[in-house]
Coordinates of C-alpha atoms in Angstrom, one line a residue:
M1 CA 236.9 -91.7 76.4
R2 CA 239.4 -94.6 75.4
R3 CA 242.2 -93.5 74.3
L4 CA 243.5 -95.2 70.9
G5 CA 246.5 -97.9 71.3
L6 CA 249.9 -97.0 69.1
R7 CA 249.2 -99.5 66.7
A8 CA 245.8 -97.7 65.7
R9 CA 247.2 -93.8 66.5
V10 CA 250.3 -94.6 64.0
S11 CA 247.8 -96.1 61.5
A12 CA 245.3 -93.1 61.4
G13 CA 248.8 -91.0 61.6
F14 CA 249.8 -93.1 58.4
A15 CA 245.9 -92.6 56.6
V16 CA 245.7 -88.8 57.1
G17 CA 249.5 -88.0 55.9
A18 CA 248.7 -90.0 52.7
L19 CA 244.9 -88.1 52.9
L20 CA 246.5 -84.5 52.9
L21 CA 249.3 -85.7 50.3
S22 CA 246.9 -87.4 47.6
A23 CA 244.5 -84.6 48.2
S24 CA 247.2 -82.4 47.7
M25 CA 248.0 -83.8 44.6
A26 CA 244.5 -83.8 43.5
L27 CA 243.4 -80.0 43.9
V28 CA 246.7 -78.8 42.1
S29 CA 246.8 -81.9 39.7
Y30 CA 243.0 -80.1 39.0
E31 CA 243.5 -76.6 39.2
L32 CA 246.3 -77.7 36.2
T33 CA 244.1 -79.5 34.8
R34 CA 240.7 -77.2 35.1
R35 CA 243.2 -73.7 34.0
S36 CA 244.7 -75.4 30.9
L37 CA 241.9 -76.8 29.5
L38 CA 239.8 -73.8 30.2
D39 CA 242.5 -71.4 28.8
E40 CA 242.9 -73.6 25.8
R41 CA 239.3 -73.8 25.2
E42 CA 239.0 -69.8 25.8
R43 CA 242.1 -68.9 22.9
T44 CA 239.7 -71.7 20.6
A45 CA 236.3 -69.8 21.1
V46 CA 237.6 -66.5 21.0
R47 CA 239.6 -67.5 17.6
A48 CA 236.4 -68.6 15.8
A49 CA 234.8 -65.5 17.5
Y50 CA 237.0 -63.4 15.6
F51 CA 236.8 -65.1 12.7
D52 CA 232.8 -65.3 12.9
A53 CA 232.5 -61.5 13.1
A54 CA 234.3 -60.7 10.0
V55 CA 231.7 -62.6 8.8
V56 CA 228.4 -61.4 9.5
R57 CA 231.0 -57.4 9.2
T58 CA 231.2 -58.4 5.3
G59 CA 227.9 -59.8 5.7
L60 CA 226.8 -56.5 6.9
D61 CA 228.4 -54.0 4.4
T62 CA 225.9 -55.7 1.5
E63 CA 222.8 -53.2 0.3
E64 CA 219.7 -54.7 2.0
T65 CA 221.1 -56.7 4.6
D66 CA 218.9 -59.7 5.8
V67 CA 220.9 -60.4 9.3
V68 CA 219.6 -63.3 10.7
E69 CA 220.2 -64.7 7.1
V70 CA 224.5 -63.1 7.8
L71 CA 223.5 -65.2 11.3
R72 CA 222.6 -68.3 9.5
S73 CA 225.4 -68.4 7.8
L74 CA 228.2 -68.8 10.0
D75 CA 229.5 -71.9 10.5
T76 CA 229.1 -72.7 14.5
G77 CA 228.6 -76.8 15.0
G78 CA 225.8 -77.4 17.8
N79 CA 228.5 -75.5 20.7
R80 CA 228.6 -71.9 19.5
R81 CA 225.2 -69.8 19.3
P82 CA 225.9 -66.1 17.9
L83 CA 223.7 -62.8 18.3
L84 CA 224.3 -59.3 17.3
L85 CA 223.2 -55.8 18.7
R86 CA 221.9 -53.8 16.3
G87 CA 221.2 -50.4 17.8
D88 CA 218.5 -51.4 20.8
D89 CA 217.6 -54.8 18.3
W90 CA 219.1 -57.4 19.3
Y91 CA 218.8 -60.8 16.1
A92 CA 220.0 -64.4 16.4
R93 CA 219.4 -67.2 14.6
T94 CA 217.0 -69.0 15.8
A95 CA 213.9 -66.9 18.5
D96 CA 215.2 -65.6 21.4
T97 CA 215.8 -68.5 24.4
G98 CA 216.9 -66.4 26.5
L99 CA 220.7 -66.1 25.3
T100 CA 219.9 -62.0 25.0
A101 CA 219.4 -62.1 28.8
A102 CA 222.7 -64.0 29.8
V103 CA 224.3 -60.7 28.2
P104 CA 225.8 -58.9 31.5
L105 CA 224.8 -55.4 30.9
D106 CA 228.0 -54.6 31.9
L107 CA 229.7 -56.9 29.8
Q108 CA 227.6 -54.8 26.8
R109 CA 228.8 -51.8 27.9
L110 CA 232.5 -52.6 27.5
V111 CA 232.4 -54.0 24.2
R112 CA 229.9 -50.5 22.6
G113 CA 233.0 -49.1 23.8
G114 CA 235.0 -50.7 20.9
E115 CA 236.4 -53.1 23.5
P116 CA 236.0 -56.4 23.2
A117 CA 235.4 -58.3 26.4
V118 CA 235.5 -62.3 27.5
Q119 CA 233.4 -63.6 30.4
R120 CA 232.1 -67.1 31.2
V121 CA 227.9 -66.9 32.5
R122 CA 225.7 -69.5 33.2
V123 CA 222.7 -70.4 29.9
D124 CA 219.7 -72.7 31.1
G125 CA 221.6 -73.9 34.3
Q126 CA 224.9 -74.8 31.9
P127 CA 228.5 -73.6 31.9
T128 CA 228.9 -70.8 28.9
L129 CA 231.5 -69.0 27.8
L130 CA 230.3 -65.6 25.7
V131 CA 232.9 -63.1 23.7
G132 CA 232.0 -60.3 22.7
L133 CA 233.2 -58.1 20.0
P134 CA 232.6 -53.9 18.6
L135 CA 231.7 -54.1 15.3
A136 CA 230.8 -50.8 14.5
P137 CA 230.1 -48.0 16.7
S138 CA 226.5 -49.0 17.7
T139 CA 226.6 -52.5 16.4
S140 CA 228.5 -55.7 18.6
Y141 CA 228.2 -59.3 17.6
Y142 CA 228.0 -62.0 21.2
E143 CA 229.3 -65.6 19.9
L144 CA 228.1 -68.3 23.3
T145 CA 230.1 -71.6 23.4
S146 CA 228.9 -73.7 25.6
L147 CA 231.7 -75.2 27.3
R148 CA 229.1 -78.2 29.0
E149 CA 231.4 -81.4 27.9
L150 CA 234.9 -79.4 29.6
D151 CA 232.6 -79.5 33.2
Q152 CA 231.4 -82.6 32.7
T153 CA 235.5 -83.9 31.6
L154 CA 235.8 -81.9 34.7
R155 CA 233.5 -83.5 37.4
V156 CA 234.4 -87.5 36.0
L157 CA 238.1 -85.7 36.7
A158 CA 237.3 -85.4 40.3
L159 CA 235.5 -88.1 40.9
A160 CA 238.5 -89.6 39.8
L161 CA 241.0 -88.1 41.6
T162 CA 238.7 -87.9 45.1
A163 CA 238.5 -92.2 44.8
V164 CA 242.3 -92.1 44.4
A165 CA 243.1 -89.7 46.5
I166 CA 240.4 -92.1 49.2
V167 CA 242.7 -95.1 47.8
V168 CA 245.3 -93.8 48.8
A169 CA 245.0 -92.9 52.3
G170 CA 244.1 -96.5 53.0
S171 CA 246.4 -97.7 51.7
G172 CA 248.6 -95.0 53.9
A173 CA 246.0 -97.4 56.6
A174 CA 246.9 -100.4 55.6
L175 CA 250.7 -99.7 55.6
G176 CA 251.0 -97.9 58.7
W177 CA 248.9 -101.4 60.3
Y178 CA 251.7 -103.4 58.4
A179 CA 254.6 -101.1 59.7
T180 CA 253.8 -100.9 63.2
R181 CA 252.6 -104.8 63.5
H182 CA 255.8 -105.7 62.2
S183 CA 258.0 -102.6 64.1
L184 CA 255.7 -103.6 66.9
R185 CA 255.9 -107.6 66.9
P186 CA 260.1 -106.8 69.8
L187 CA 257.8 -105.1 71.7
T188 CA 254.0 -107.5 71.4
A189 CA 257.4 -110.5 72.7
V190 CA 258.5 -108.4 75.4
A191 CA 254.8 -108.1 77.1
D192 CA 253.8 -112.0 76.5
A193 CA 257.0 -112.9 78.3
A194 CA 256.6 -110.4 80.7
Q195 CA 252.9 -112.0 80.9
E196 CA 254.4 -115.4 81.4
I197 CA 256.9 -114.4 83.9
A198 CA 253.8 -112.5 86.2
A199 CA 252.1 -115.8 85.6
G200 CA 255.3 -117.3 87.2
N201 CA 256.4 -119.0 84.5
F202 CA 260.4 -118.1 84.9
S203 CA 261.3 -119.6 82.3
A204 CA 260.6 -117.6 79.4
R205 CA 262.8 -115.3 77.8
L206 CA 263.0 -113.6 74.3
A207 CA 264.5 -115.3 71.8
T208 CA 267.7 -113.8 70.3
T209 CA 267.8 -111.6 67.1
T210 CA 270.0 -110.6 65.0
D211 CA 268.4 -106.8 64.2
P212 CA 271.6 -104.9 66.3
D213 CA 269.4 -102.2 66.8
L214 CA 267.4 -105.4 69.1
T215 CA 269.7 -106.8 70.1
R216 CA 270.2 -105.2 73.4
L217 CA 266.3 -105.6 74.3
S218 CA 266.3 -108.9 74.5
T219 CA 269.7 -109.1 76.3
S220 CA 269.2 -106.8 78.5
F221 CA 265.5 -108.0 79.4
N222 CA 266.8 -112.0 79.3
H223 CA 269.0 -110.4 81.8
M224 CA 266.8 -109.3 83.6
V225 CA 264.5 -112.1 84.3
D226 CA 268.4 -114.1 85.4
Q227 CA 268.9 -111.7 87.4
L228 CA 265.0 -112.2 89.4
S229 CA 264.2 -115.5 89.5
Q230 CA 267.8 -116.4 91.6
R231 CA 266.9 -113.2 93.6
I232 CA 263.2 -115.2 93.7
E233 CA 264.9 -118.2 93.9
R234 CA 266.7 -117.3 96.8
D235 CA 264.0 -116.2 99.2
R236 CA 261.8 -119.1 98.6
R237 CA 264.7 -120.9 99.4
F238 CA 265.7 -119.2 102.1
A239 CA 261.9 -119.2 103.9
A240 CA 261.6 -122.8 102.8
D241 CA 264.9 -123.9 104.8
V242 CA 263.8 -121.1 108.1
S243 CA 260.9 -123.1 107.9
H244 CA 262.1 -126.0 108.0
E245 CA 264.4 -125.7 110.6
L246 CA 262.0 -123.5 112.9
R247 CA 259.2 -127.0 112.8
S248 CA 262.3 -128.7 115.3
P249 CA 262.5 -126.4 118.0
L250 CA 258.5 -125.6 117.5
Q251 CA 257.5 -128.6 118.0
T252 CA 259.8 -129.6 121.2
L253 CA 257.8 -125.9 122.2
A254 CA 254.5 -127.2 121.6
A255 CA 255.8 -130.3 123.4
A256 CA 256.7 -128.3 126.3
A257 CA 253.8 -126.0 126.4
S258 CA 251.0 -128.8 126.2
V259 CA 252.6 -130.3 129.8
L260 CA 251.5 -127.1 131.4
A261 CA 248.3 -127.3 130.1
R262 CA 248.0 -130.5 131.6
R263 CA 248.7 -129.1 134.6
R264 CA 247.2 -125.6 134.6
E265 CA 245.3 -126.6 137.8
H266 CA 248.1 -127.0 139.9
L267 CA 249.0 -123.4 138.6
D268 CA 248.6 -120.3 139.9
D269 CA 245.5 -118.2 137.2
R270 CA 248.3 -115.3 136.3
T271 CA 251.5 -118.4 135.2
A272 CA 248.8 -119.6 134.2
T273 CA 247.2 -117.4 131.9
A274 CA 251.2 -117.1 130.4
A275 CA 251.0 -120.5 130.3
G276 CA 247.9 -120.4 128.2
L277 CA 249.2 -117.3 126.0
V278 CA 252.1 -119.2 125.3
A279 CA 250.4 -121.9 124.1
D280 CA 248.6 -119.6 121.7
E281 CA 251.2 -118.6 120.0
I282 CA 252.8 -121.1 119.5
S283 CA 250.4 -123.4 118.2
R284 CA 249.7 -119.5 115.9
F285 CA 254.0 -119.6 114.9
Q286 CA 253.8 -123.3 113.9
R287 CA 250.2 -122.2 111.4
L288 CA 253.0 -119.5 110.3
V289 CA 255.7 -122.1 108.9
D290 CA 252.8 -123.6 107.8
D291 CA 252.1 -121.6 105.8
L292 CA 255.5 -120.3 104.7
I293 CA 255.7 -124.0 103.7
Q294 CA 253.1 -124.0 101.6
L295 CA 255.0 -120.0 99.5
A296 CA 257.8 -121.7 99.1
R297 CA 256.3 -124.8 97.8
G298 CA 254.6 -122.5 95.4
D299 CA 256.9 -122.6 92.1
Q300 CA 255.7 -126.4 91.4
P301 CA 254.5 -127.0 88.2
V302 CA 250.3 -127.1 87.8
D303 CA 249.7 -130.8 87.7
R304 CA 245.9 -130.6 85.7
A305 CA 242.7 -132.7 85.7
P306 CA 240.0 -133.2 86.3
V307 CA 238.6 -132.4 89.7
D308 CA 234.9 -132.1 91.3
V309 CA 235.5 -129.1 92.6
A310 CA 232.3 -129.3 94.0
A311 CA 233.0 -132.7 96.0
L312 CA 235.9 -130.8 96.9
A313 CA 233.8 -127.7 98.5
R314 CA 232.3 -129.5 100.7
Q315 CA 234.8 -131.6 102.0
A316 CA 235.7 -128.1 102.9
C317 CA 233.1 -127.8 105.0
R318 CA 232.1 -130.6 106.5
A319 CA 235.8 -130.7 107.9
R320 CA 235.3 -127.5 109.4
G321 CA 231.8 -127.6 111.2
L322 CA 229.5 -125.8 108.3
P323 CA 227.1 -127.5 106.4
D324 CA 227.2 -129.2 103.2
T325 CA 224.0 -126.2 102.3
L326 CA 226.9 -123.4 102.0
V327 CA 228.1 -125.1 98.3
R328 CA 225.7 -123.5 95.6
T329 CA 226.4 -124.5 92.2
D330 CA 225.2 -123.1 88.8
P331 CA 223.3 -124.7 86.6
G332 CA 224.7 -126.7 83.9
L333 CA 228.0 -126.3 86.2
A334 CA 230.6 -129.3 84.4
D335 CA 231.0 -132.2 86.6
A336 CA 235.1 -131.6 87.0
W337 CA 237.4 -129.0 86.4
L338 CA 240.7 -129.2 84.4
V339 CA 242.9 -128.4 87.6
D340 CA 245.6 -128.9 90.0
E341 CA 243.6 -130.6 93.0
R342 CA 246.0 -130.1 95.2
R343 CA 246.1 -126.4 94.8
V344 CA 242.6 -126.3 94.0
E345 CA 241.9 -128.1 97.8
Q346 CA 244.1 -125.4 99.5
I347 CA 242.6 -121.9 98.0
L348 CA 238.9 -123.2 98.8
A349 CA 240.3 -123.8 102.8
N350 CA 242.2 -121.1 103.1
L351 CA 239.4 -119.2 102.0
V352 CA 236.8 -120.1 103.7
D353 CA 239.7 -120.5 107.1
N354 CA 239.6 -116.9 106.5
A355 CA 236.2 -115.8 106.7
L356 CA 236.4 -118.6 110.0
R357 CA 238.5 -116.4 111.5
H358 CA 237.8 -112.3 110.1
A359 CA 234.0 -112.4 109.2
G360 CA 232.2 -114.8 111.9
G361 CA 232.6 -117.7 108.8
P362 CA 230.9 -118.0 105.5
V363 CA 227.0 -118.0 103.9
A364 CA 227.5 -119.2 100.7
V365 CA 230.2 -120.5 99.1
R366 CA 229.4 -120.6 95.2
L367 CA 230.7 -121.9 92.5
S368 CA 229.9 -121.1 88.5
Q369 CA 231.3 -121.0 84.9
R370 CA 231.7 -118.3 82.3
D371 CA 233.2 -118.7 79.1
G372 CA 235.2 -121.6 80.4
T373 CA 236.5 -119.9 83.2
G374 CA 236.2 -121.8 86.6
I375 CA 234.7 -118.8 89.5
V376 CA 235.1 -120.1 93.2
E377 CA 233.8 -117.1 95.1
V378 CA 233.3 -117.0 99.4
D379 CA 230.5 -115.0 100.7
D380 CA 230.9 -113.4 104.4
E381 CA 228.4 -110.6 106.1
G382 CA 232.1 -109.3 107.9
P383 CA 232.7 -105.4 108.2
G384 CA 234.3 -106.4 104.5
V385 CA 236.9 -105.3 103.3
P386 CA 238.0 -101.4 102.0
P387 CA 237.8 -100.2 98.5
D388 CA 242.0 -99.3 99.0
D389 CA 242.7 -102.7 100.7
R390 CA 241.7 -104.4 97.6
K391 CA 244.6 -104.3 95.8
V392 CA 246.5 -105.4 98.6
I393 CA 244.5 -107.7 100.2
F394 CA 246.6 -110.9 99.2
D395 CA 249.9 -109.3 99.1
R396 CA 252.0 -111.8 101.4
F397 CA 251.7 -110.2 105.5
V398 CA 249.5 -106.9 104.4
R399 CA 246.5 -108.3 104.8
G400 CA 247.5 -110.8 107.5
R401 CA 248.4 -107.8 109.8
A402 CA 245.4 -105.6 109.4
A403 CA 243.1 -108.4 109.9
H404 CA 244.8 -109.9 112.8
S405 CA 244.9 -106.2 114.6
R406 CA 241.0 -105.2 113.7
A407 CA 239.4 -108.5 113.6
G408 CA 241.3 -110.1 116.8
G409 CA 241.6 -113.2 114.8
D410 CA 244.3 -115.8 114.6
G411 CA 244.9 -116.4 111.7
T412 CA 248.8 -115.6 109.8
G413 CA 247.8 -113.2 107.1
L414 CA 249.4 -115.8 104.7
G415 CA 246.6 -117.6 103.8
L416 CA 245.2 -115.1 101.5
A417 CA 248.0 -114.6 99.8
I418 CA 248.5 -118.9 99.2
V419 CA 245.2 -118.1 97.0
A420 CA 247.0 -115.9 94.6
Q421 CA 250.0 -117.6 94.6
H422 CA 247.4 -120.5 92.8
A423 CA 245.6 -118.6 91.4
A424 CA 248.3 -117.3 89.2
A425 CA 249.8 -121.0 88.7
H426 CA 246.4 -121.7 86.8
R427 CA 247.0 -118.4 85.6
G428 CA 244.1 -116.3 86.6
R429 CA 243.4 -114.1 89.8
A430 CA 242.3 -113.3 92.7
G431 CA 240.6 -110.2 94.1
A432 CA 238.1 -108.9 97.2
L433 CA 234.2 -107.7 96.3
D434 CA 231.7 -106.3 98.5
R435 CA 228.1 -108.8 98.9
P436 CA 225.2 -107.5 98.2
G437 CA 223.3 -107.0 101.2
G438 CA 226.6 -106.8 103.3
G439 CA 229.8 -108.4 103.3
A440 CA 233.0 -108.9 101.5
R441 CA 233.5 -111.7 98.3
F442 CA 236.2 -113.3 97.8
R443 CA 236.5 -114.3 94.2
V444 CA 238.8 -116.4 92.4
E445 CA 239.3 -116.9 88.5
L446 CA 240.6 -120.1 86.8
P447 CA 240.7 -119.6 82.8
E448 CA 240.8 -122.8 81.2
V449 CA 239.7 -125.3 83.4
L450 CA 236.8 -126.9 81.5
P451 CA 238.0 -130.4 80.1

């Protein structure tokens, strides 16, 4: 499962915190309001029941008492319903509609014992407050007060508090998102600058800030980049200077080796073999120097222009004695890509050379595009690339030593490093994959190539 980002986690924390706080406040507010309203309604109902019980007691003291008429004389409104229990007989103002069944037996025994009692019950599914008062040893008065209106009020209050809790939680999430957006802005700037530097733009720097907490970050980062660019520049100059200094003695050695090669028929076998080995190593050394010079020039800016990459690929194949039919283009491929022609030409040449030297030659050179990104792929039927080597295959020297010792190739080991450098200059990337059917597929992605 993919882990949430820092901004999402902080926003979720704000939302959860706001929800817990608002829910707690809502529950406390609801419970306090509920208790207050119920206590007030209970006190009112008990007072009214005592008053009505006094009226009933007075009416029962008369001769030839009509209990029903006494109950009907009570001013109970529409929320209170009286009941009278004399002996084992129940009396009500109207026909019994289940009111007597709503009076619990325990409460009846308590009232018969001379103790007033109050209990909340449900009548016809509605909450009701039942008040029982003793009038005489065999007479009990009960009054049922409907709590329907209060129950509806509490439901509305619960919905309102729930809505408030949800709104507060959403506001907390929005606040967390806003806070992290601004608090993480310096980190975003660092990430953007680091991405620029990784792409080869060593002029990227963090803007100075007046925030004392961030001044040290921006100053230290910019100082680090300055030191890094200076070191890379020193390495580049060193490689360029050494390469140029080596050219002259190498040309002299190459000339001497060519003289020996022309006189091989006059030499004995061992001397001729040694002369051939010297000539081969000198040739390899010259290619190494040329590749080092190419790497030293890698910091030059990218000069984008419309380029027919398919024509470049065919030219690279023809220059190496390979048929044009190796170049395969996807339908709808743009006629021209916005790329640096010199760099892309070097990418194609090095990938084809790598396949020739280490994998018996390429079997396909594929060109395609996807969402504005140009894709160059060179397939071969060689031994493939082990998964452990794929992350370092385009690093300098690493691939060269492994390929040279394993396949007996004559490459310098810098060809793929140059490919990766040219791809990075275009803000792209290079990688190695398994080719369907066996072998390797070297893939270079160049973004923003469509005009």
